[in-house]
Amino acid sequence: MTQRSSVSPRLLALVLALVLAVAGGAYFIGARSSNEQSQQTATESAQGEDGQASSDQSLPVLANPNIRQEVTPGTQGLDGPEPLADGSYDASIFGPKAPIKSAEDVRNVHRRNPQDPFAIGAVDAPVVIAEFSDFECPYCSQWSNNTEPALIKEYVDRGLVRIEWNDMPVNGPAAEAAAKAGRAAAAQGKFDAFRRAFYQSTAEISGHPNFTLEDYVRFAKQAGVPNIEQFRQQASDGTYDEVIEQAKRYGASIGIQGTPAFVVGEQYISGAQPLDVFMRAIDQELQKVQQQQ
């Protein structure tokens, strides 16, 4: 298990002062602070006629448009997470790699753990994206189906970006049940395949899917989970109840209240933003890495 964080409740405000904050397309619940209300206003002004978030054309132009070809890619762990000694995977992982106490610690949200079954991409990739998502969140589904595949092809497969999932089941019991199923798949090294099968099945669903255990079993079979009985047991018992609650508390402690939310290097992006918003942020972070080499 990764180290739990010691986090100031004011961290998000500090992070937003440090990074590029792009609000829009997020699925918020509960009461909002005055800062969140201002983000909602920004969301509404950024939406097009179809209600989808549009890109922020005020983002700075890259100083080096060839950065993806010039920065050194990562090579470690491209074949997937390292198994434990018994051949299983550590499905209890959550949280940051080190305590987060100030804005200067924002990169600690990136675990870079070679045994992390919730991550895809090279452990030593120049840029890491911390994703905070909820299986029941329709915007998370939208991002997974419409935006992430292009990022995987352009950055993850080339060793430039690593994406690390963080459970943030804010949409009630169904979200928590799905998170348990995700961890049951992760224990057998099939979290990403399970996640893709799950979200692909929600592509045509409007609102929350509210899947059942039998649906999770179906997705597990599609993902190639080898021991379905073990999956079924862990997806329905209390094996991962506590760690999921800890993961949710961790997200809340750094100010994550809506899903999906992302920390791209040092930049915070809120919501299912268009592809170009993510590409611009990633390329800016790649430039920072190159300048430090």
Coordinates of C-alpha atoms in Angstrom, one line a residue:
M1 CA 0.0 0.0 0.0
T2 CA 1.3 3.4 -0.8
Q3 CA 1.8 6.0 2.0
R4 CA -1.2 7.8 3.2
S5 CA -1.2 11.6 2.8
S6 CA -1.0 14.3 5.4
V7 CA -2.9 17.0 3.5
S8 CA -4.0 20.5 4.3
P9 CA -7.7 21.1 3.3
R10 CA -6.5 24.2 1.6
L11 CA -4.3 22.3 -0.9
L12 CA -6.6 22.5 -3.8
A13 CA -6.7 26.3 -3.6
L14 CA -2.9 26.3 -3.5
V15 CA -2.7 23.8 -6.4
L16 CA -5.1 25.9 -8.5
A17 CA -2.9 28.9 -7.9
L18 CA 0.1 26.9 -9.1
V19 CA -1.3 25.2 -12.1
L20 CA -3.6 25.7 -15.0
A21 CA -7.1 25.1 -13.9
V22 CA -9.6 24.2 -16.6
A23 CA -13.2 23.8 -15.3
G24 CA -15.9 22.1 -17.3
G25 CA -17.6 18.8 -18.0
A26 CA -17.1 17.7 -14.3
Y27 CA -19.8 15.7 -12.5
F28 CA -20.2 17.5 -9.2
I29 CA -22.2 16.4 -6.1
G30 CA -23.0 18.0 -2.8
A31 CA -22.4 21.5 -1.7
R32 CA -19.9 23.7 -3.5
S33 CA -17.6 26.2 -2.0
S34 CA -17.4 29.7 -3.4
N35 CA -14.4 28.7 -5.4
E36 CA -16.3 25.8 -6.9
Q37 CA -19.2 28.0 -7.7
S38 CA -16.9 30.2 -9.7
Q39 CA -15.6 27.1 -11.5
Q40 CA -19.2 26.2 -12.4
T41 CA -19.7 29.7 -13.9
A42 CA -16.5 29.1 -16.0
T43 CA -18.0 25.7 -17.0
E44 CA -21.2 27.2 -18.3
S45 CA -19.4 29.9 -20.2
A46 CA -17.1 27.3 -21.8
Q47 CA -19.9 25.1 -23.0
G48 CA -21.1 25.0 -26.6
E49 CA -24.6 24.7 -27.9
D50 CA -24.6 21.0 -27.5
G51 CA -23.7 21.3 -23.8
Q52 CA -20.2 19.8 -24.2
A53 CA -17.2 21.6 -22.8
S54 CA -15.2 23.4 -25.4
S55 CA -11.5 24.0 -25.4
D56 CA -9.9 27.1 -23.9
Q57 CA -8.4 28.9 -26.8
S58 CA -6.5 31.2 -24.4
L59 CA -4.0 28.4 -23.5
P60 CA -0.5 29.4 -24.4
V61 CA 1.0 28.2 -27.7
L62 CA 3.9 25.7 -27.3
A63 CA 7.4 27.2 -27.6
N64 CA 8.6 23.9 -29.1
P65 CA 5.9 22.1 -31.2
N66 CA 8.3 19.1 -31.7
I67 CA 8.6 18.3 -28.0
R68 CA 7.1 14.8 -28.3
Q69 CA 9.9 13.8 -30.7
E70 CA 12.7 15.4 -28.6
V71 CA 12.0 14.5 -25.0
T72 CA 13.4 11.1 -23.8
P73 CA 10.6 8.6 -23.3
G74 CA 10.3 6.2 -20.4
T75 CA 11.0 2.5 -20.8
Q76 CA 10.4 0.8 -17.5
G77 CA 7.2 -1.2 -16.9
L78 CA 5.7 -0.8 -20.4
D79 CA 4.6 -4.4 -20.2
G80 CA 2.4 -3.8 -17.2
P81 CA 2.7 -3.9 -13.4
E82 CA 5.0 -6.2 -11.5
P83 CA 3.2 -9.1 -9.7
L84 CA 3.7 -9.9 -6.1
A85 CA 5.7 -13.0 -5.0
D86 CA 2.5 -15.2 -5.2
G87 CA 1.7 -14.0 -8.7
S88 CA -1.2 -11.8 -7.6
Y89 CA -1.2 -8.0 -7.8
D90 CA -1.5 -5.4 -5.1
A91 CA -5.1 -4.3 -5.4
S92 CA -4.8 -2.4 -2.1
I93 CA -2.8 0.4 -3.5
F94 CA -4.1 4.0 -3.2
G95 CA -3.0 7.5 -2.5
P96 CA 0.1 9.5 -3.3
K97 CA 3.7 8.3 -3.2
A98 CA 4.6 10.7 -0.3
P99 CA 2.7 13.2 2.0
I100 CA 1.2 16.2 0.3
K101 CA 1.6 19.2 2.6
S102 CA 1.8 22.2 0.2
A103 CA 1.5 23.2 -3.4
E104 CA 5.2 22.3 -3.8
D105 CA 4.3 18.7 -3.2
V106 CA 1.8 18.4 -6.0
R107 CA 3.9 15.9 -7.9
N108 CA 3.5 13.5 -5.0
V109 CA 0.1 12.6 -6.3
H110 CA 2.0 10.5 -8.9
R111 CA 2.8 7.2 -7.4
R112 CA 5.2 5.8 -10.0
N113 CA 5.0 2.4 -8.3
P114 CA 6.1 -0.5 -10.5
Q115 CA 3.6 -2.8 -8.8
D116 CA 0.6 -0.5 -9.3
P117 CA -2.1 -2.4 -11.1
F118 CA -4.2 0.7 -11.6
A119 CA -1.6 2.4 -13.9
I120 CA -0.8 2.2 -17.6
G121 CA 2.4 3.4 -19.2
A122 CA 6.1 3.5 -18.3
V123 CA 6.9 4.0 -14.6
D124 CA 9.6 6.5 -15.7
A125 CA 7.5 8.3 -18.2
P126 CA 8.3 12.1 -18.3
V127 CA 4.7 13.0 -17.4
V128 CA 2.2 11.3 -15.2
I129 CA -1.5 11.9 -15.2
A130 CA -3.3 11.2 -11.9
E131 CA -6.9 10.4 -12.8
F132 CA -9.7 10.6 -10.2
S133 CA -12.7 8.8 -11.5
D134 CA -16.0 7.1 -10.6
F135 CA -17.3 4.1 -12.6
E136 CA -20.8 5.5 -12.3
C137 CA -19.9 8.9 -13.6
P138 CA -21.2 9.6 -17.1
Y139 CA -18.5 12.2 -17.8
C140 CA -15.8 9.7 -16.8
S141 CA -17.3 7.3 -19.3
Q142 CA -17.2 10.1 -21.9
W143 CA -13.5 10.8 -21.2
S144 CA -12.6 7.1 -21.3
N145 CA -14.3 6.4 -24.5
N146 CA -13.7 9.7 -26.5
T147 CA -10.5 11.2 -25.2
E148 CA -8.2 8.7 -23.5
P149 CA -7.7 6.4 -26.5
A150 CA -6.0 9.1 -28.5
L151 CA -3.8 10.0 -25.5
I152 CA -2.8 6.4 -25.1
K153 CA -1.8 6.2 -28.8
E154 CA 0.0 9.5 -28.9
Y155 CA 1.7 9.5 -25.5
V156 CA 1.3 6.4 -23.4
D157 CA 2.3 3.9 -26.0
R158 CA 5.4 6.0 -26.8
G159 CA 6.6 6.1 -23.2
L160 CA 5.8 9.8 -22.8
V161 CA 2.9 9.5 -20.3
R162 CA 1.7 7.3 -17.5
I163 CA -1.9 7.3 -16.4
E164 CA -2.7 6.3 -12.8
W165 CA -6.3 5.7 -11.7
N166 CA -7.5 6.8 -8.3
D167 CA -10.9 5.6 -7.0
M168 CA -13.3 8.4 -6.3
P169 CA -16.7 6.7 -6.0
V170 CA -18.8 9.7 -5.1
N171 CA -22.0 8.5 -6.7
G172 CA -23.3 6.3 -4.0
P173 CA -23.5 2.5 -3.4
A174 CA -23.4 1.6 -7.1
A175 CA -20.2 3.5 -7.5
E176 CA -18.6 1.9 -4.5
A177 CA -19.7 -1.6 -5.7
A178 CA -18.1 -0.9 -9.1
A179 CA -14.9 0.2 -7.4
K180 CA -14.8 -3.1 -5.5
A181 CA -15.2 -5.0 -8.8
G182 CA -12.4 -2.9 -10.3
R183 CA -10.1 -3.9 -7.4
A184 CA -11.1 -7.5 -7.7
A185 CA -10.0 -7.4 -11.3
A186 CA -6.8 -5.5 -10.3
A187 CA -5.9 -8.3 -7.9
Q188 CA -5.6 -10.6 -11.0
G189 CA -3.8 -8.0 -13.1
K190 CA -6.8 -7.1 -15.3
F191 CA -7.9 -3.7 -14.0
D192 CA -7.4 -1.7 -17.2
A193 CA -9.1 -4.3 -19.3
F194 CA -12.0 -4.5 -16.9
R195 CA -12.2 -0.7 -16.8
R196 CA -12.3 -0.5 -20.6
A197 CA -15.0 -3.2 -20.8
F198 CA -17.0 -1.4 -18.2
Y199 CA -16.8 2.1 -19.8
Q200 CA -17.4 0.7 -23.4
S201 CA -20.6 -0.8 -22.2
T202 CA -21.8 2.6 -20.9
A203 CA -21.0 4.5 -24.1
E204 CA -24.7 4.5 -25.2
I205 CA -26.1 4.9 -21.7
S206 CA -27.4 8.3 -20.6
G207 CA -26.8 8.8 -16.9
H208 CA -25.7 6.3 -14.3
P209 CA -25.4 2.7 -15.5
N210 CA -26.2 1.1 -12.1
F211 CA -24.8 -2.2 -13.1
T212 CA -25.1 -5.4 -10.9
L213 CA -22.7 -8.0 -9.8
E214 CA -23.6 -10.2 -12.8
D215 CA -22.7 -7.2 -15.1
Y216 CA -19.3 -7.0 -13.4
V217 CA -18.7 -10.7 -13.9
R218 CA -19.5 -10.2 -17.6
F219 CA -17.0 -7.4 -17.9
A220 CA -14.4 -9.5 -15.9
K221 CA -14.8 -12.3 -18.5
Q222 CA -14.4 -9.9 -21.3
A223 CA -11.3 -8.6 -19.6
G224 CA -9.8 -12.0 -19.3
V225 CA -9.8 -12.3 -15.5
P226 CA -8.6 -15.9 -15.0
N227 CA -10.3 -16.8 -11.8
I228 CA -13.9 -15.7 -12.0
E229 CA -15.0 -17.2 -8.8
Q230 CA -12.3 -15.3 -6.9
F231 CA -13.4 -12.2 -8.7
R232 CA -17.0 -12.7 -7.8
Q233 CA -16.1 -13.3 -4.2
Q234 CA -13.9 -10.2 -3.8
A235 CA -16.3 -8.0 -5.8
S236 CA -19.2 -8.8 -3.4
D237 CA -17.5 -9.2 0.0
G238 CA -15.8 -6.6 2.2
T239 CA -12.2 -7.3 1.0
Y240 CA -11.7 -3.8 -0.4
D241 CA -14.3 -1.7 1.5
E242 CA -11.8 0.0 3.7
V243 CA -9.2 0.8 1.1
I244 CA -11.9 2.3 -1.2
E245 CA -13.1 4.5 1.7
Q246 CA -9.5 5.5 2.3
A247 CA -9.0 6.3 -1.4
K248 CA -12.1 8.4 -1.4
R249 CA -11.0 10.3 1.7
Y250 CA -7.6 10.9 0.1
G251 CA -9.2 12.5 -3.0
A252 CA -11.5 14.7 -0.9
S253 CA -8.5 15.7 1.3
I254 CA -6.8 17.3 -1.7
G255 CA -10.0 19.0 -2.9
I256 CA -11.3 16.6 -5.4
Q257 CA -15.1 16.9 -5.3
G258 CA -16.2 16.1 -8.8
T259 CA -15.2 13.5 -11.4
P260 CA -13.4 13.1 -13.5
A261 CA -10.5 15.2 -12.3
F262 CA -6.8 15.1 -13.4
V263 CA -3.4 16.2 -12.3
V264 CA -1.3 16.3 -15.4
G265 CA 2.2 16.8 -14.2
E266 CA 1.7 19.9 -12.2
Q267 CA -1.5 21.1 -14.0
Y268 CA -5.0 20.5 -12.7
I269 CA -7.7 19.8 -15.2
S270 CA -11.3 19.4 -14.1
G271 CA -13.8 17.5 -16.2
A272 CA -14.1 15.7 -19.5
Q273 CA -12.3 18.4 -21.4
P274 CA -11.7 18.1 -25.2
L275 CA -8.6 16.2 -26.4
D276 CA -6.7 19.4 -27.3
V277 CA -6.8 20.6 -23.7
F278 CA -5.1 17.5 -22.5
M279 CA -2.6 17.5 -25.3
R280 CA -1.7 21.1 -24.7
A281 CA -1.2 20.5 -21.0
I282 CA 0.9 17.3 -21.6
D283 CA 3.1 19.0 -24.1
Q284 CA 3.7 21.9 -21.7
E285 CA 4.7 19.4 -19.0
L286 CA 7.0 17.7 -21.5
Q287 CA 8.7 21.0 -22.2
K288 CA 9.3 21.5 -18.4
V289 CA 10.9 18.0 -18.3
Q290 CA 13.2 18.8 -21.2
Q291 CA 14.3 22.0 -19.7
Q292 CA 15.3 20.3 -16.5
Q293 CA 17.3 17.6 -18.3

